[in-house]
Amino acid sequence: MIKFQEFKEVCQKSIEMIEEAGLLLTPEDKEKITAADFGLSNLKKEGIQILTMFQTNRIAGKILVLLPYQTEPEHWHPTVGDDPGKEEVIRAISGDLYFYIPGEDTMTEGFIVEGKADCYTMRNEVVMKPGDQLELPAGTKHWFQAGKRGAVMYSFSTTVTDLNDQFTDPNINRDTIIEKAPRGAY
Amino acid sequence: MIKFQEFKEVCQKSIEMIEEAGLLLTPEDKEKITAADFGLSNLKKEGIQILTMFQTNRIAGKILVLLPYQTEPEHWHPTVGDDPGKEEVIRAISGDLYFYIPGEDTMTEGFIVEGKADCYTMRNEVVMKPGDQLELPAGTKHWFQAGKRGAVMYSFSTTVTDLNDQFTDPNINRDTIIEKAPRGAY
């Protein structure tokens, strides 16, 4: 559950970060931004803000925003039926961004969310500077985190519904519930 | 055939236009920019500059640049074997950009390349302001043109080799030949 006031606050902050990074957003883009807490009710620690620029039956383009020290939980995009699984390319735009993927433990910049070592098992660190790109073939287990300045990035991918994502944390529920707006909020 | 000097000039100008639009390019990105004249040897009138950010077996992301009044010739992405054909999403970044797609003739902003009316048959005009997006399903015949300020745009797509593109102009050859650098140019 995300409280309505917190939802508004993180979305507004994320829009500011995107615009500060030099990207132009239309009024329609700004209305499309949303936040996901993965059912953990701890959005600013484990969560992400997502602005879907486009999504067809075949491809999708999104802007992802992490607030300072916010962490996207470890997950992967599995094979579903005839689809080999979502393939994703990340392009860093601004801020401090650390990706964790399969490989030897080289973690130095980021941190494991307190008490959740079992939920963040990939420890091969990729420090992504603005303009850096990372290809994540289908099935690649990954999580990512922002440093002190937060991070803005593009995510380009094939289209498979996010509801098929698999998470390491057994407490995660991909359906984010946003508390209803209080009466008179609009 | 593109002359070496002209190739260098249009690529440099295109990089400047991308950076003026607020996009960050890495040194590696800048080295990847290229120009295509479609074998017509008239690059500044019929041609385009292309910076491929990424290309996997499944998806591709490119930055496309048109110089002022430069025109990308009419073409479409056909079905090839089991592939339904390249699907493309355009997102305008800066400048004056006009797309022409199937539909009634609404052309007012752009122009037909002199003497080539038979090669530009789509006349339904889409004026794209920065941030506007256009989805081009596989098989959609289209061409596009910049106004006086030129244009910078993203092209996101499924991956099918450009060599499969079909053009209305029978004189087009997708293989662009760039004249060799003169001795001592590097």
Coordinates of C-alpha atoms in Angstrom, one line a residue:
Chain A
M1 CA 0.0 0.0 0.0
I2 CA 1.3 3.5 -0.9
K3 CA -0.4 6.4 0.8
F4 CA -1.9 8.9 -1.6
Q5 CA 0.2 11.8 -0.3
E6 CA 3.4 9.8 -0.6
F7 CA 2.4 8.7 -4.2
K8 CA 1.9 12.3 -5.2
E9 CA 5.2 13.4 -3.6
V10 CA 7.4 10.7 -5.2
C11 CA 5.8 11.2 -8.6
Q12 CA 6.3 14.9 -8.5
K13 CA 9.9 14.5 -7.3
S14 CA 10.6 12.0 -10.1
I15 CA 9.2 14.3 -12.8
E16 CA 11.5 17.1 -11.5
M17 CA 14.5 14.7 -11.7
I18 CA 13.6 13.7 -15.3
E19 CA 13.3 17.3 -16.4
E20 CA 16.5 18.3 -14.5
A21 CA 18.2 15.5 -16.5
G22 CA 17.3 17.4 -19.7
L23 CA 14.5 15.2 -21.0
L24 CA 11.4 16.9 -22.4
L25 CA 8.1 15.5 -21.0
T26 CA 4.7 16.4 -22.5
P27 CA 1.8 17.0 -20.2
E28 CA 0.5 13.6 -21.3
D29 CA 3.8 12.0 -20.3
K30 CA 3.6 13.5 -16.8
E31 CA 0.1 12.1 -16.2
K32 CA 1.4 8.6 -17.0
I33 CA 4.0 8.4 -14.2
T34 CA 3.3 5.9 -11.5
A35 CA 5.1 4.3 -8.5
A36 CA 5.4 0.6 -7.5
D37 CA 6.1 -0.6 -4.0
F38 CA 5.8 -4.3 -4.9
G39 CA 3.4 -4.8 -2.0
L40 CA 6.1 -4.1 0.5
S41 CA 4.7 -0.8 1.7
N42 CA 8.1 0.7 2.0
L43 CA 8.2 2.7 -1.3
K44 CA 11.2 5.0 -0.6
K45 CA 13.4 2.1 0.3
E46 CA 12.2 -0.7 -2.0
G47 CA 10.3 0.7 -5.0
I48 CA 10.5 2.6 -8.3
Q49 CA 8.8 5.3 -10.3
I50 CA 7.9 4.4 -13.9
L51 CA 6.9 6.6 -16.8
T52 CA 5.8 4.4 -19.8
M53 CA 6.5 6.4 -22.9
F54 CA 5.0 3.7 -25.2
Q55 CA 4.0 0.1 -25.1
T56 CA 2.9 -1.9 -28.2
N57 CA 2.3 -5.6 -28.4
R58 CA 6.0 -6.0 -29.3
I59 CA 8.1 -3.3 -27.7
A60 CA 8.1 -0.9 -24.8
G61 CA 10.0 2.2 -23.8
K62 CA 10.0 3.5 -20.2
I63 CA 11.7 6.1 -18.1
L64 CA 12.6 4.7 -14.7
V65 CA 13.4 6.9 -11.7
L66 CA 15.0 5.9 -8.4
L67 CA 15.0 8.4 -5.5
P68 CA 18.3 8.6 -3.5
Y69 CA 19.1 5.2 -2.1
Q70 CA 15.9 3.7 -3.4
T71 CA 16.2 0.0 -4.5
E72 CA 14.4 -2.0 -7.2
P73 CA 14.0 -5.5 -5.8
E74 CA 15.8 -8.5 -7.4
H75 CA 13.7 -10.1 -10.2
W76 CA 13.9 -11.7 -13.6
H77 CA 11.8 -12.0 -16.7
P78 CA 11.0 -15.7 -17.3
T79 CA 10.0 -17.6 -20.5
V80 CA 6.2 -17.4 -20.8
G81 CA 4.6 -19.8 -23.3
D82 CA 6.2 -19.2 -26.8
D83 CA 7.9 -16.0 -25.6
P84 CA 11.5 -16.4 -24.6
G85 CA 11.1 -13.8 -21.9
K86 CA 11.4 -10.0 -21.7
E87 CA 14.8 -8.7 -23.0
E88 CA 15.7 -5.3 -21.6
V89 CA 18.3 -2.6 -22.4
I90 CA 19.0 0.0 -19.8
R91 CA 20.5 3.4 -20.7
A92 CA 21.6 5.6 -17.8
I93 CA 20.6 9.2 -18.0
S94 CA 21.6 10.9 -14.8
G95 CA 22.6 10.3 -11.2
D96 CA 24.2 7.4 -9.4
L97 CA 23.1 4.0 -10.6
Y98 CA 24.3 0.5 -9.6
F99 CA 23.1 -2.7 -11.2
Y100 CA 23.6 -6.1 -9.8
I101 CA 23.7 -9.1 -12.1
P102 CA 25.1 -12.7 -12.1
G103 CA 28.9 -13.0 -11.6
E104 CA 31.4 -12.8 -8.9
D105 CA 30.8 -10.5 -5.9
T106 CA 32.3 -7.1 -6.7
M107 CA 29.9 -5.0 -4.7
T108 CA 31.5 -1.9 -3.3
E109 CA 29.2 1.1 -4.0
G110 CA 25.7 -0.1 -3.1
F111 CA 24.3 -1.8 -0.1
I112 CA 21.9 -4.7 0.8
V113 CA 18.6 -3.6 2.1
E114 CA 18.7 -4.1 5.9
G115 CA 17.8 -7.6 7.0
K116 CA 17.1 -8.8 3.4
A117 CA 20.4 -10.5 2.3
D118 CA 18.4 -13.5 1.1
C119 CA 16.3 -11.3 -1.2
Y120 CA 19.3 -9.7 -3.0
T121 CA 21.5 -12.5 -4.1
M122 CA 23.2 -11.0 -7.2
R123 CA 26.4 -9.2 -6.2
N124 CA 28.2 -8.5 -9.4
E125 CA 28.2 -4.7 -9.5
V126 CA 27.9 -2.5 -12.7
V127 CA 28.4 1.2 -12.0
M128 CA 26.5 3.0 -14.7
K129 CA 27.5 6.5 -15.6
P130 CA 25.2 8.7 -17.7
G131 CA 25.2 7.3 -21.3
D132 CA 26.2 3.8 -20.2
Q133 CA 24.1 1.0 -21.4
L134 CA 23.4 -2.5 -20.1
E135 CA 21.8 -5.4 -22.0
L136 CA 19.8 -7.8 -19.9
P137 CA 19.0 -11.0 -21.9
A138 CA 15.7 -12.7 -20.9
G139 CA 16.0 -14.6 -17.7
T140 CA 18.9 -12.5 -16.2
K141 CA 18.4 -12.1 -12.5
H142 CA 19.0 -8.5 -11.5
W143 CA 18.3 -5.7 -9.1
F144 CA 19.4 -2.0 -9.0
Q145 CA 19.9 0.8 -6.7
A146 CA 20.5 4.6 -6.7
G147 CA 23.3 6.4 -4.8
K148 CA 22.9 9.7 -3.1
R149 CA 21.7 11.7 -6.1
G150 CA 19.1 9.2 -7.2
A151 CA 19.0 8.0 -10.8
V152 CA 17.1 8.4 -14.0
M153 CA 17.4 5.8 -16.8
Y154 CA 15.7 4.5 -19.9
S155 CA 14.4 1.0 -20.1
F156 CA 13.7 -0.4 -23.6
S157 CA 12.4 -3.9 -23.9
T158 CA 10.3 -6.4 -25.7
T159 CA 6.8 -6.5 -24.3
V160 CA 5.8 -9.1 -21.8
T161 CA 3.4 -8.1 -19.0
D162 CA 5.2 -7.2 -15.8
L163 CA 2.8 -9.5 -14.0
N164 CA 5.0 -12.3 -15.2
D165 CA 8.1 -11.0 -13.4
Q166 CA 9.6 -13.3 -10.8
F167 CA 11.0 -11.9 -7.6
T168 CA 13.5 -13.4 -5.1
D169 CA 11.6 -11.9 -2.2
P170 CA 8.7 -14.2 -1.4
N171 CA 6.8 -11.3 0.2
I172 CA 6.6 -9.4 -3.0
N173 CA 3.2 -8.9 -4.8
R174 CA 3.6 -7.1 -8.1
D175 CA 0.2 -5.4 -7.7
T176 CA 0.8 -2.0 -6.1
I177 CA -2.1 -0.6 -4.2
I178 CA -2.4 3.1 -4.0
E179 CA -4.5 4.4 -1.1
K180 CA -7.6 6.3 -2.5
A181 CA -7.3 10.0 -2.7
P182 CA -9.0 11.8 0.2
R183 CA -12.3 13.4 -0.5
G184 CA -11.7 16.8 -2.1
A185 CA -8.2 16.0 -3.2
Y186 CA -9.0 16.8 -6.8
Chain B
M1 CA 28.3 7.8 -52.9
I2 CA 29.0 10.3 -50.1
K3 CA 32.2 12.3 -50.3
F4 CA 34.4 11.9 -47.3
Q5 CA 34.4 15.6 -46.5
E6 CA 30.6 15.8 -46.7
F7 CA 30.2 12.6 -44.5
K8 CA 32.4 14.2 -41.8
E9 CA 30.5 17.5 -42.0
V10 CA 27.0 16.1 -41.7
C11 CA 28.0 13.7 -38.9
Q12 CA 29.6 16.6 -36.9
K13 CA 26.5 18.8 -37.5
S14 CA 24.2 16.0 -36.4
I15 CA 26.1 15.4 -33.2
E16 CA 25.8 19.1 -32.4
M17 CA 22.1 19.0 -33.0
I18 CA 21.7 16.0 -30.7
E19 CA 23.6 17.7 -27.9
E20 CA 21.8 21.0 -28.4
A21 CA 18.6 19.0 -27.9
G22 CA 19.8 18.1 -24.4
L23 CA 20.8 14.5 -25.0
L24 CA 24.0 13.2 -23.5
L25 CA 26.3 11.3 -25.9
T26 CA 29.3 9.3 -24.8
P27 CA 32.5 9.4 -26.8
E28 CA 31.6 5.8 -28.0
D29 CA 28.1 7.0 -29.1
K30 CA 29.7 9.8 -31.2
E31 CA 31.9 7.4 -33.0
K32 CA 28.9 5.3 -34.0
I33 CA 27.1 8.0 -36.0
T34 CA 26.8 7.4 -39.7
A35 CA 25.0 8.9 -42.7
A36 CA 22.9 7.1 -45.4
D37 CA 22.3 8.5 -48.9
F38 CA 20.4 5.4 -50.2
G39 CA 22.7 5.3 -53.2
L40 CA 21.2 8.6 -54.5
S41 CA 24.3 10.7 -54.0
N42 CA 22.3 13.6 -52.8
L43 CA 22.7 13.2 -49.1
K44 CA 21.6 16.7 -47.9
K45 CA 18.3 16.4 -49.9
E46 CA 17.5 12.7 -49.6
G47 CA 19.3 11.1 -46.7
I48 CA 19.5 10.7 -42.9
Q49 CA 22.1 10.5 -40.1
I50 CA 21.8 7.5 -37.7
L51 CA 23.3 6.9 -34.3
T52 CA 22.5 3.3 -33.2
M53 CA 22.4 3.4 -29.4
F54 CA 21.8 -0.4 -29.1
Q55 CA 20.8 -3.3 -31.3
T56 CA 20.2 -6.8 -30.0
N57 CA 18.7 -9.7 -31.9
R58 CA 15.2 -8.5 -30.7
I59 CA 15.2 -4.7 -30.2
A60 CA 17.0 -1.6 -31.4
G61 CA 17.2 2.0 -30.3
K62 CA 18.5 4.8 -32.6
I63 CA 18.8 8.5 -32.7
L64 CA 17.9 9.9 -36.1
V65 CA 18.8 13.3 -37.3
L66 CA 17.5 15.2 -40.3
L67 CA 19.3 18.4 -41.4
P68 CA 17.1 21.4 -42.4
Y69 CA 14.8 20.3 -45.2
Q70 CA 16.5 16.8 -45.5
T71 CA 14.1 14.0 -46.4
E72 CA 14.1 10.3 -45.6
P73 CA 12.8 8.5 -48.7
E74 CA 9.5 6.6 -48.6
H75 CA 9.9 3.0 -47.5
W76 CA 8.3 0.2 -45.5
H77 CA 9.4 -2.7 -43.4
P78 CA 7.9 -5.9 -44.9
T79 CA 7.3 -9.4 -43.5
V80 CA 10.4 -11.5 -43.8
G81 CA 10.0 -15.2 -43.2
D82 CA 8.5 -15.8 -39.8
D83 CA 9.0 -12.2 -38.8
P84 CA 5.9 -10.0 -39.2
G85 CA 8.1 -7.0 -40.2
K86 CA 9.8 -4.3 -38.2
E87 CA 7.6 -2.3 -35.9
E88 CA 8.8 1.2 -35.1
V89 CA 8.0 3.9 -32.6
I90 CA 9.2 7.5 -33.3
R91 CA 9.5 10.0 -30.5
A92 CA 10.3 13.6 -31.6
I93 CA 13.0 15.3 -29.6
S94 CA 13.6 18.7 -31.2
G95 CA 13.1 20.7 -34.4
D96 CA 10.5 20.6 -37.1
L97 CA 9.4 17.1 -38.1
Y98 CA 6.8 16.0 -40.5
F99 CA 5.8 12.4 -41.1
Y100 CA 3.8 11.1 -44.1
I101 CA 1.7 7.9 -43.7
P102 CA -1.3 6.2 -45.3
G103 CA -4.5 8.3 -45.3
E104 CA -6.1 11.3 -47.0
D105 CA -3.8 14.0 -48.4
T106 CA -3.4 16.6 -45.7
M107 CA 0.1 17.8 -46.7
T108 CA 0.7 21.5 -45.9
E109 CA 4.0 21.9 -44.1
G110 CA 6.3 19.7 -46.1
F111 CA 7.2 19.4 -49.8
I112 CA 7.8 16.7 -52.3
V113 CA 11.4 16.4 -53.5
E114 CA 11.6 18.1 -56.9
G115 CA 10.7 15.9 -59.8
K116 CA 10.0 12.9 -57.5
A117 CA 6.3 12.9 -57.0
D118 CA 6.1 9.2 -57.9
C119 CA 8.6 8.3 -55.1
Y120 CA 6.6 10.0 -52.3
T121 CA 3.1 8.7 -52.5
M122 CA 2.0 9.0 -48.9
R123 CA 0.5 12.4 -48.2
N124 CA -1.2 12.1 -44.8
E125 CA 0.8 14.6 -42.7
V126 CA 1.6 14.2 -39.0
V127 CA 3.3 17.3 -37.6
M128 CA 5.4 16.1 -34.7
K129 CA 6.3 18.5 -31.9
P130 CA 9.0 17.6 -29.3
G131 CA 7.7 14.8 -27.1
D132 CA 5.2 13.6 -29.7
Q133 CA 5.2 9.9 -30.6
L134 CA 4.1 7.9 -33.6
E135 CA 3.7 4.2 -33.8
L136 CA 4.4 2.6 -37.2
P137 CA 3.1 -1.0 -37.3
A138 CA 5.0 -3.4 -39.6
G139 CA 4.3 -2.8 -43.3
T140 CA 3.3 0.9 -42.9
K141 CA 4.6 2.9 -45.9
H142 CA 6.1 6.2 -44.6
W143 CA 8.6 9.0 -45.3
F144 CA 9.6 12.0 -43.2
Q145 CA 11.1 15.4 -43.6
A146 CA 12.6 18.2 -41.5
G147 CA 11.6 21.8 -41.6
K148 CA 13.9 24.8 -41.4
R149 CA 15.4 23.8 -38.0
G150 CA 16.2 20.2 -38.9
A151 CA 14.9 17.5 -36.5
V152 CA 16.2 15.1 -33.9
M153 CA 14.1 12.0 -33.0
Y154 CA 14.3 8.6 -31.3
S155 CA 13.5 5.4 -33.3
F156 CA 12.7 2.4 -31.2
S157 CA 11.9 -0.8 -33.0
T158 CA 12.0 -4.6 -33.2
T159 CA 15.2 -5.8 -35.0
V160 CA 15.1 -6.6 -38.6
T161 CA 18.0 -5.8 -40.9
D162 CA 17.6 -2.5 -42.7
L163 CA 18.6 -4.4 -45.8
N164 CA 15.1 -5.8 -45.9
D165 CA 13.5 -2.3 -46.2
Q166 CA 11.5 -1.7 -49.3
F167 CA 11.6 1.7 -51.1
T168 CA 9.2 3.4 -53.5
D169 CA 12.0 4.9 -55.5
P170 CA 13.4 2.3 -57.8
N171 CA 16.8 4.0 -57.9
I172 CA 17.4 3.4 -54.3
N173 CA 20.2 1.1 -53.1
R174 CA 20.3 0.7 -49.3
D175 CA 24.1 0.2 -49.3
T176 CA 25.6 3.7 -48.8
I177 CA 29.1 4.0 -50.1
I178 CA 31.3 6.5 -48.4
E179 CA 34.3 7.7 -50.4
K180 CA 37.5 6.7 -48.8
A181 CA 39.3 9.2 -46.6
P182 CA 42.1 10.9 -48.5
R183 CA 45.7 9.9 -47.4
G184 CA 46.7 11.6 -44.3
A185 CA 43.2 12.5 -43.2
Y186 CA 43.6 10.8 -39.9

